[in-house]
Tab-separated table of C-alpha atoms and ligand atoms in Angstrom:
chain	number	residue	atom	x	y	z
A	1	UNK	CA	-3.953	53.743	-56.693
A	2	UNK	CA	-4.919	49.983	-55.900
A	3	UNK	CA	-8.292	49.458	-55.767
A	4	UNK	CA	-9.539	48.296	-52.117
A	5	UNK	CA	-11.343	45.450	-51.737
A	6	UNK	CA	-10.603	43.590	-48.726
A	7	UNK	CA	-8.959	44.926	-45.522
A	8	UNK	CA	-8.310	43.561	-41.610
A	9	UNK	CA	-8.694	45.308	-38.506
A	10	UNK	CA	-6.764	44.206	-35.402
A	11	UNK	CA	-6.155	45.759	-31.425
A	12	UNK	CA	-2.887	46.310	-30.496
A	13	UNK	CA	-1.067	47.668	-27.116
A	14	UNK	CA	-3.165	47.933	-24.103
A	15	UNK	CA	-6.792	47.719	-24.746
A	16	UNK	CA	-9.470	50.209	-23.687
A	17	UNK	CA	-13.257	50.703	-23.321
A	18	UNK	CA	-14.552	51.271	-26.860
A	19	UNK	CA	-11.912	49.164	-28.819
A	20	UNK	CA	-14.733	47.091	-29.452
A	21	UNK	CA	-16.715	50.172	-30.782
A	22	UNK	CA	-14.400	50.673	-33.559
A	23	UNK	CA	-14.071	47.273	-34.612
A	24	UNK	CA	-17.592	47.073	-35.387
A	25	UNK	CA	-17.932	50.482	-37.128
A	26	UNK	CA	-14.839	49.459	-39.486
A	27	UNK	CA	-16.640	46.208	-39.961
A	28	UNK	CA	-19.711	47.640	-40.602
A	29	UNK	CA	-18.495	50.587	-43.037
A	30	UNK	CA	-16.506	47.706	-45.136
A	31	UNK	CA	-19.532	45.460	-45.437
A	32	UNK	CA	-21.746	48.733	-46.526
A	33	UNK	CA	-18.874	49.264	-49.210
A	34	UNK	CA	-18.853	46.083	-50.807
A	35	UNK	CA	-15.403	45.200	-48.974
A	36	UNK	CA	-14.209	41.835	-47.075
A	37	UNK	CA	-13.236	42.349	-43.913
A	38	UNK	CA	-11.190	40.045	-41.895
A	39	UNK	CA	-10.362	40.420	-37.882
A	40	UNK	CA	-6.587	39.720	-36.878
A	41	UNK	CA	-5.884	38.432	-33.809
A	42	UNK	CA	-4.049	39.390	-30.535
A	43	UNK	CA	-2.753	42.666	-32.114
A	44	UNK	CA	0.650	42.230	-34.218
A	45	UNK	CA	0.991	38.699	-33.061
A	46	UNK	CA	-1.642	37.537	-34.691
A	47	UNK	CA	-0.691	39.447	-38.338
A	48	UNK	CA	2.579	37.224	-37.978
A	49	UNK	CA	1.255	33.925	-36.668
A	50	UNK	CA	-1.227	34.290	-39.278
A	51	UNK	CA	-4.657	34.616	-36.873
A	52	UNK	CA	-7.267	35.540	-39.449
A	53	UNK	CA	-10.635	35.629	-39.145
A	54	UNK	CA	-13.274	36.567	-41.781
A	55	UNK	CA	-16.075	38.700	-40.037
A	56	UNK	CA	-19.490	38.855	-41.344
A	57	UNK	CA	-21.643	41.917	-40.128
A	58	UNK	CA	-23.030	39.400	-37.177
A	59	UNK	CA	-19.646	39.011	-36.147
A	60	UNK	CA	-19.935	42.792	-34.603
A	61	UNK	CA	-23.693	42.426	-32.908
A	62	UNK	CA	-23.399	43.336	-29.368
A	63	UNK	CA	-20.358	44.320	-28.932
A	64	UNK	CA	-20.923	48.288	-28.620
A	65	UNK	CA	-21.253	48.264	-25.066
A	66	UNK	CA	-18.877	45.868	-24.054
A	67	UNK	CA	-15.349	46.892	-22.688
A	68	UNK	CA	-12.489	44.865	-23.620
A	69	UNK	CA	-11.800	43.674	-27.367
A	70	UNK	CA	-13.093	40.532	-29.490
A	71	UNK	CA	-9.861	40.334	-31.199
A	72	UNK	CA	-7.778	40.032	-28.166
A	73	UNK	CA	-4.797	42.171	-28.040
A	74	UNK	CA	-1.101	42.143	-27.364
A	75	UNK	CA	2.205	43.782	-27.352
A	76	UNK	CA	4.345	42.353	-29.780
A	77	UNK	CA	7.978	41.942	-29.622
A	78	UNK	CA	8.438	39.900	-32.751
A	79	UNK	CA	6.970	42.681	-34.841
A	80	UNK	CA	9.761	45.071	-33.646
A	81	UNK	CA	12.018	42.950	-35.764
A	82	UNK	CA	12.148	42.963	-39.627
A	83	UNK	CA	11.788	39.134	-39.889
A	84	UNK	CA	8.255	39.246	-37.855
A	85	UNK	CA	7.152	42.247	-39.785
A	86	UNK	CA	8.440	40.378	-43.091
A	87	UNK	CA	6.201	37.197	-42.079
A	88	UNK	CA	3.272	39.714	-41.195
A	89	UNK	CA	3.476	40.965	-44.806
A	90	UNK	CA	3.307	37.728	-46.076
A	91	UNK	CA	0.302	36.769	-44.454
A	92	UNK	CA	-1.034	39.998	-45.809
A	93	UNK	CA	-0.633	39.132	-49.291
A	94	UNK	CA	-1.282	35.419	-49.018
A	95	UNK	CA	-4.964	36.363	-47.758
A	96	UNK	CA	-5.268	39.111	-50.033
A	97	UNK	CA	-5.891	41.842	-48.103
A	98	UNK	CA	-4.648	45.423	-49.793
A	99	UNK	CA	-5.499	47.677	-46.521
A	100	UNK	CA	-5.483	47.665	-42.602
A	101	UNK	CA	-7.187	49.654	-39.572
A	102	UNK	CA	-4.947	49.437	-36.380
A	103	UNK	CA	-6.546	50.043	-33.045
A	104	UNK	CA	-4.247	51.425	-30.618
A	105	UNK	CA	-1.663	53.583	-29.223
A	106	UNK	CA	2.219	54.729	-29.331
A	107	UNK	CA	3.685	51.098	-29.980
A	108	UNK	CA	0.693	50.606	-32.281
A	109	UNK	CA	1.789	53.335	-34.344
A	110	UNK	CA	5.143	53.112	-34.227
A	111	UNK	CA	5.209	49.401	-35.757
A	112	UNK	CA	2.664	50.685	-38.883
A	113	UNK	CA	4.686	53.258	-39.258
A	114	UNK	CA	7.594	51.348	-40.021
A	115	UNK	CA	6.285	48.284	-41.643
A	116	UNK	CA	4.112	50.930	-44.029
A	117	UNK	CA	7.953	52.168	-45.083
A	118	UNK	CA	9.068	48.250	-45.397
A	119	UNK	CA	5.938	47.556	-47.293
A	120	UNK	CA	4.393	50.085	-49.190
A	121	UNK	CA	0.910	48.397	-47.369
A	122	UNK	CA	-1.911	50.834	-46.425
A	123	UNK	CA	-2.540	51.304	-42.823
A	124	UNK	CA	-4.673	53.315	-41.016
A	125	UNK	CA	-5.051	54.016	-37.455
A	126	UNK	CA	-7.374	55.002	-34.533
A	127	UNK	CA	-6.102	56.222	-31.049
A	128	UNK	CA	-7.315	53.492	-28.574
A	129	UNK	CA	-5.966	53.733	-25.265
A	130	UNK	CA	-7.275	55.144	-22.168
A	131	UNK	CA	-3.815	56.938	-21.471
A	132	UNK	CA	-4.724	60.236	-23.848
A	133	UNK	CA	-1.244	60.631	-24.487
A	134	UNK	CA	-1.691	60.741	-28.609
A	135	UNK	CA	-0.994	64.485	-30.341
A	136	UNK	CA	-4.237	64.725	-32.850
A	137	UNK	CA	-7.136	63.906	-30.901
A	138	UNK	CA	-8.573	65.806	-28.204
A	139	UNK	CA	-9.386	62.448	-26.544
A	140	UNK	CA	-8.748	58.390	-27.145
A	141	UNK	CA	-10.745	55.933	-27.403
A	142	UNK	CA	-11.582	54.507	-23.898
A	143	UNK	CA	-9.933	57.947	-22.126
A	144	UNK	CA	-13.885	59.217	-20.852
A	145	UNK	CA	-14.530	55.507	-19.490
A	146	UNK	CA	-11.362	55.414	-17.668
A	147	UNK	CA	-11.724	58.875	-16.330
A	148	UNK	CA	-15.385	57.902	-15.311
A	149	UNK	CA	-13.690	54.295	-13.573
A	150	UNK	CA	-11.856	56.926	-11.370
A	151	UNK	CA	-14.086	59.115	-10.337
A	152	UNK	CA	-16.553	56.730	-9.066
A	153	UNK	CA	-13.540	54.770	-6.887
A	154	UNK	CA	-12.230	58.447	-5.681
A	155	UNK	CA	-16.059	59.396	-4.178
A	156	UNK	CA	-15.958	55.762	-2.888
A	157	UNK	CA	-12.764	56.267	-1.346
A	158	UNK	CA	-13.616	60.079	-0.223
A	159	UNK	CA	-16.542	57.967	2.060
A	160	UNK	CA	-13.952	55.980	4.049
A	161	UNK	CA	-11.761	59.056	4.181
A	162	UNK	CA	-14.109	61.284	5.228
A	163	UNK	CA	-15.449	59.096	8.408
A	164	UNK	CA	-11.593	58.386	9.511
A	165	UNK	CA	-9.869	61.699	8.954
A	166	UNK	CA	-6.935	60.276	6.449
A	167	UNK	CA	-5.074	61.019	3.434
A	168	UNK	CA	-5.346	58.972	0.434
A	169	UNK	CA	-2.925	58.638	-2.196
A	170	UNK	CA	-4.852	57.016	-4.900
A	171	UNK	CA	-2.593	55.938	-7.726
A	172	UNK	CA	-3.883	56.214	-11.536
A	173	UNK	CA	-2.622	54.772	-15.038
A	174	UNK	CA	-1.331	56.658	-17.477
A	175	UNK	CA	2.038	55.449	-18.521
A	176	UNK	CA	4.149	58.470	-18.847
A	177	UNK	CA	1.132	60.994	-18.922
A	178	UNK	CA	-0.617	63.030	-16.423
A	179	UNK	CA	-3.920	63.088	-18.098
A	180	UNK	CA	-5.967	60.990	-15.957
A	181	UNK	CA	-4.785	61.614	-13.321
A	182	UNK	CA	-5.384	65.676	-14.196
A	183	UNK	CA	-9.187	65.321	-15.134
A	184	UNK	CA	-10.239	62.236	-12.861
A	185	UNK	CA	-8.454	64.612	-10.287
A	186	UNK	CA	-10.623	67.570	-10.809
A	187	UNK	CA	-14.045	65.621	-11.276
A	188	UNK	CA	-13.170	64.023	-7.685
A	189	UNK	CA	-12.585	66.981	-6.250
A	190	UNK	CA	-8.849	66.088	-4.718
A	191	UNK	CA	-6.907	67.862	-2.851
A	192	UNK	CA	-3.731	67.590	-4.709
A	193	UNK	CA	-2.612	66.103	-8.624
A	194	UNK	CA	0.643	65.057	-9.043
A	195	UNK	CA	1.556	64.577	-12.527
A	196	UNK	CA	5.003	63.462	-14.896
A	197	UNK	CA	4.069	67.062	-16.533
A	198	UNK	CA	5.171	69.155	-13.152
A	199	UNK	CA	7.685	69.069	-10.773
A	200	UNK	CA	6.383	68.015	-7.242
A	201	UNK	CA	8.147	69.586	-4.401
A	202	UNK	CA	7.072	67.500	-1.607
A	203	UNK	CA	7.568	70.635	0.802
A	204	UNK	CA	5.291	72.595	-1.433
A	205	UNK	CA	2.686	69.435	-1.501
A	206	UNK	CA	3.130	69.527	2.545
A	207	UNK	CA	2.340	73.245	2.558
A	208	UNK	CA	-0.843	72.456	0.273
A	209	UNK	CA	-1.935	69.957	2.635
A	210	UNK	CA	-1.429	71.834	5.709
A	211	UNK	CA	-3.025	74.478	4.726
A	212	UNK	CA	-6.032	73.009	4.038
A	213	UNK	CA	-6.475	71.260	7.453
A	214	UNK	CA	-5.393	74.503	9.151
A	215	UNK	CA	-9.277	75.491	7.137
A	216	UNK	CA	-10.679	72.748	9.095
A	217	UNK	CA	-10.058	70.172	5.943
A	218	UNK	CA	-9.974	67.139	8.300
A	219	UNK	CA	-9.884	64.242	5.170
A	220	UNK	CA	-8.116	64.366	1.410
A	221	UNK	CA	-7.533	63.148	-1.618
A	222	UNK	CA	-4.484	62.931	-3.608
A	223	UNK	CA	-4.276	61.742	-7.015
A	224	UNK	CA	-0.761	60.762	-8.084
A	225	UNK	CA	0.211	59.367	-11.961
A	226	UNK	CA	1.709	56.196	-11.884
A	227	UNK	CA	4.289	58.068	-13.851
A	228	UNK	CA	5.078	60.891	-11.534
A	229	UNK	CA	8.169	62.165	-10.855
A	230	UNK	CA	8.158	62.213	-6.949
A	231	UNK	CA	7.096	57.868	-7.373
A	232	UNK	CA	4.397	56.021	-7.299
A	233	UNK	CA	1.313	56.520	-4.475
A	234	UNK	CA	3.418	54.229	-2.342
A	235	UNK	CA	6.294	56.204	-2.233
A	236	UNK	CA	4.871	59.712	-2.325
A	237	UNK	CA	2.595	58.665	0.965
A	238	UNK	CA	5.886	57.692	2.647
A	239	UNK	CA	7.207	60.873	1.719
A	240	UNK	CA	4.636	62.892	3.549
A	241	UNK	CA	4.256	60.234	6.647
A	242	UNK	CA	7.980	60.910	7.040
A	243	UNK	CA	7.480	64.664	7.357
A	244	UNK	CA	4.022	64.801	8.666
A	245	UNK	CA	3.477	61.432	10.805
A	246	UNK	CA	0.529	62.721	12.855
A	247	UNK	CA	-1.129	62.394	9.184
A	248	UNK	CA	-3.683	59.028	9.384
A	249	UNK	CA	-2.638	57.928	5.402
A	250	UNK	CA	-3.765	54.947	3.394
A	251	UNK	CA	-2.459	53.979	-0.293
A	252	UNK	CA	-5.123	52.912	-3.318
A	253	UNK	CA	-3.721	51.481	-6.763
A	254	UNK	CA	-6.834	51.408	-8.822
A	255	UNK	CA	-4.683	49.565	-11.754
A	256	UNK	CA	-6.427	47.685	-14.429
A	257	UNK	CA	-9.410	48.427	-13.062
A	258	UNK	CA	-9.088	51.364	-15.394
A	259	UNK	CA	-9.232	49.643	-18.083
A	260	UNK	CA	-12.436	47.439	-18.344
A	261	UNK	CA	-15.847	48.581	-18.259
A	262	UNK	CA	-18.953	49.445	-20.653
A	263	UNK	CA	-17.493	51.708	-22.675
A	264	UNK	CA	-19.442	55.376	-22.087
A	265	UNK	CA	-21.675	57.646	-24.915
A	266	UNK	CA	-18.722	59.314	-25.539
A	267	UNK	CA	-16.657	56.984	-26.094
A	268	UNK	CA	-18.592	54.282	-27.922
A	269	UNK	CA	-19.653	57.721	-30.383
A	270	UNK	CA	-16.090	58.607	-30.784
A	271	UNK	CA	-15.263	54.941	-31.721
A	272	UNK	CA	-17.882	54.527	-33.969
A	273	UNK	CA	-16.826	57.524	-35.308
A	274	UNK	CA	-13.509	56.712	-36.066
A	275	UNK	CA	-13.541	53.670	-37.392
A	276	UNK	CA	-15.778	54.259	-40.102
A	277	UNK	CA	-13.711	57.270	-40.756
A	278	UNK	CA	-10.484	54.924	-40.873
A	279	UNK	CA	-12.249	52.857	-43.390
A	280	UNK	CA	-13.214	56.048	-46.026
A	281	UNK	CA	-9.808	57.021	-45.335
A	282	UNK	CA	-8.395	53.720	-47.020
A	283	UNK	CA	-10.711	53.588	-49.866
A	284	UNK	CA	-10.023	57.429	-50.684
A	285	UNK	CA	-6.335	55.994	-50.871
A	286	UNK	CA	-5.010	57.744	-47.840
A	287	UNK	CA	-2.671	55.779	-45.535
A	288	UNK	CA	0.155	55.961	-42.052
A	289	UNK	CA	-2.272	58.299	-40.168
A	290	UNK	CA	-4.043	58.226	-37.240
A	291	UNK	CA	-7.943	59.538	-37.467
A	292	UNK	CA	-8.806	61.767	-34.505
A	293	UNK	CA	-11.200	64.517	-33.699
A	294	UNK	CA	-10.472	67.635	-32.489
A	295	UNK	CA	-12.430	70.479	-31.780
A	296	UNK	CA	-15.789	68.533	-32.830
A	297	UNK	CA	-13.506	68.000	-35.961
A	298	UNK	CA	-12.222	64.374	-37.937
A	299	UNK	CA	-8.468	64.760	-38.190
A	300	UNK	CA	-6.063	63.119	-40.040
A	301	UNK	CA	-2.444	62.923	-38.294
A	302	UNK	CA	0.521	61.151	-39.663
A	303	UNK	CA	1.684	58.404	-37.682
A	304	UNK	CA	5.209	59.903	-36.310
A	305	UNK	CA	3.565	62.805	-35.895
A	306	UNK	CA	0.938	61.356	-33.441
A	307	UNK	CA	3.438	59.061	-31.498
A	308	UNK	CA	6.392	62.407	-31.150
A	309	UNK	CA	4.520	65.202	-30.857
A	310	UNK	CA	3.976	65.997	-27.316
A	311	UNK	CA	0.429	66.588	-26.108
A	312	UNK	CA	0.824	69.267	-23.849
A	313	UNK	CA	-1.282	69.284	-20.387
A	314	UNK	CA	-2.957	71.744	-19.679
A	315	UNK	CA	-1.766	74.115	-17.019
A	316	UNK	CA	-4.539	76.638	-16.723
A	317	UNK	CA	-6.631	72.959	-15.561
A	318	UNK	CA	-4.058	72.494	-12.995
A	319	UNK	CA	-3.901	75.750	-11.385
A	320	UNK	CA	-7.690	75.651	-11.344
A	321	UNK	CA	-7.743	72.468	-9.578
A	322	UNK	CA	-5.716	74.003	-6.955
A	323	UNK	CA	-7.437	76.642	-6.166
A	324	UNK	CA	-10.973	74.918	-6.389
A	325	UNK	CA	-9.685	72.507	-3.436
A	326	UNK	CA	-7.901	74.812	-1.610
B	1	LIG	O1	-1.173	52.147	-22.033
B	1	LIG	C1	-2.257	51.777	-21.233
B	1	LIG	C2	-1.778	51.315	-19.882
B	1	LIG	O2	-2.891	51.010	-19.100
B	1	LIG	C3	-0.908	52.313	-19.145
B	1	LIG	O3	-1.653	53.368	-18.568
B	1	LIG	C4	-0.251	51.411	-18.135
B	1	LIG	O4	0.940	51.945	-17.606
B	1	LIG	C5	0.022	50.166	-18.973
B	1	LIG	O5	-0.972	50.138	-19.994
B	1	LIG	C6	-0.062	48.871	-18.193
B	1	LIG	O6	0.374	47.856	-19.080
B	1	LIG	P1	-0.025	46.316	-18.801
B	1	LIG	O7	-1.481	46.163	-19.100
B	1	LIG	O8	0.836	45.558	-19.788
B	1	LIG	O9	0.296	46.023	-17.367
């Protein structure tokens, strides 16, 4: 096994409250074991273009709390071809690095995967994205943040909603996952939770909503993933003004607003967490998996198996949420 000695760390895909967490725990957890440590930047793009930067322990000082990432990040097309992955390896070896930590999600994953099969170069990984869609983690970096972004705008909006008697159709992130939308759903309190998970009859969502006005409900909430099956917040709303226009409705995109922020406990402890677990994964010569923690657990995951595996919802959560805002 090659001796480690110097590694890089770099954010990749969407970024998410605690990215900048991790970076400084795999900074910090090199440093303490006698390795270099060199930030890339702006994700893959910056492994190609040949964006290195050495960082010092100082380089990480107060950055726990902030939301965002130091390294910039990016989604790279050029590294989904062989001739940017190619000139990323040759950056690699030109600055000497034997060993990476990738911060990120699906994409992130996917592209160490492969390049780790092109190369034969150590990567590690660590689920950031506030999405939650990654099988081997219970939760992803910036997930808790995100789901606390969206309960503070739902009681916001529940204010207005309340004092005018409408329906809101609040629209969360989540790519092709319903799990913010699910959890920020239940900690709001909404009325309804339309996911890319289940089916949503609009008839049966009609039926939900009448009901609960017919028990003097006079105001809701209803939380739809940008990913859902019935459209976004925009089109659902129209869907239910068509059938029910006495119904007062208003649409809310919270969008990227999701994605900033100081990162919270949780999630700059799970980052911390993680990242210095990425970096003991390297030295004990382990490499193409993603670190998570499940069940209170560190977990190691291989990539493919992180990015395919489906992470089921869970259903029991759903049906409770129904019946707790019923
Ligand atoms: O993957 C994180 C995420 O925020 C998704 O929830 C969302 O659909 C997407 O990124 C938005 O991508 P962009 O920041 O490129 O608009």
């Amino acid at each position: 096994m090659k001796e480690i000695k110097r590694i890089g760390v770099l954010t990749s895909g969407g970024d998410s409250p605690g990215m900048n967490a991790c970076i400084r725990a795999v900074v910090r957890t090199g440093i303490f074991n006698g390795l270099e440590v060199y930030g890339i930047k702006r994700g893959y793009n910056g492994l190609i273009h040949d964006e290195f930067i050495a960082l010092e322990s100082h380089s990480v000082s107060n950055i726990i709390q902030r939301g965002g990432t130091i390294l910039k990040t990016a989604r790279s097309m050029e590294f989904m071809e062989y001739d940017g992955r190619k000139k990323a390896y040759e950056n690699l070896k030109r600055h000497g690095l034997d060993g990476l930590v990738v911060i990120g999600g699906n994409g992130t994953f996917t592209g160490a995967d492969l390049f780790i099969h092109e190369f034969d170069f150590p990567i590690m990984g660590t689920p950031g994205t506030i999405d939650n869609d990654l099988y081997g983690t219970d939760m992803t970096i910036g997930y808790d943040t995100a789901l606390n972004t969206v309960m503070e705008a739902v009681d916001k909006i529940r204010d207005t909603a309340d004092s005018h008697n409408r329906l809101f159709f609040i629209e969360v992130m989540g790519r092709d996952a319903g799990f913010i939308a699910l959890r920020s759903g239940i900690a709001g309190g909404a009325e309804a939770i339309l996911i890319p998970e289940t089916i949503t009859y609009i008839d049966e969502l009609i039926e939900m909503l009448e009901t609960g006005f017919r028990k003097n409900k006079q105001s809701g909430i209803i939380i739809v993933a940008e990913g859902d099956d019935l459209g976004g917040a925009i089109e659902v709303a129209k869907k239910v003004k068509d059938k029910m226009p006495y119904f007062d409705t208003r649409v809310t995109i919270l969008g990227h607003i999701q994605r900033g922020g100081s990162p919270s406990s949780y999630d700059r402890i799970l980052a911390s967490t993680l990242g210095f677990m990425a970096v003991n994964a390297l030295l004990a010569g382990r490499r193409g998996e993603m670190v998570g923690m499940v069940n209170k657990k560190v977990v190691y995951t291989p990539f493919d198996k992180a990015i395919k595996h489906h992470k089921e919802i869970n259903q029991e959560m759903l049906k409770m949420a129904r019946i707790l805002s019923s």
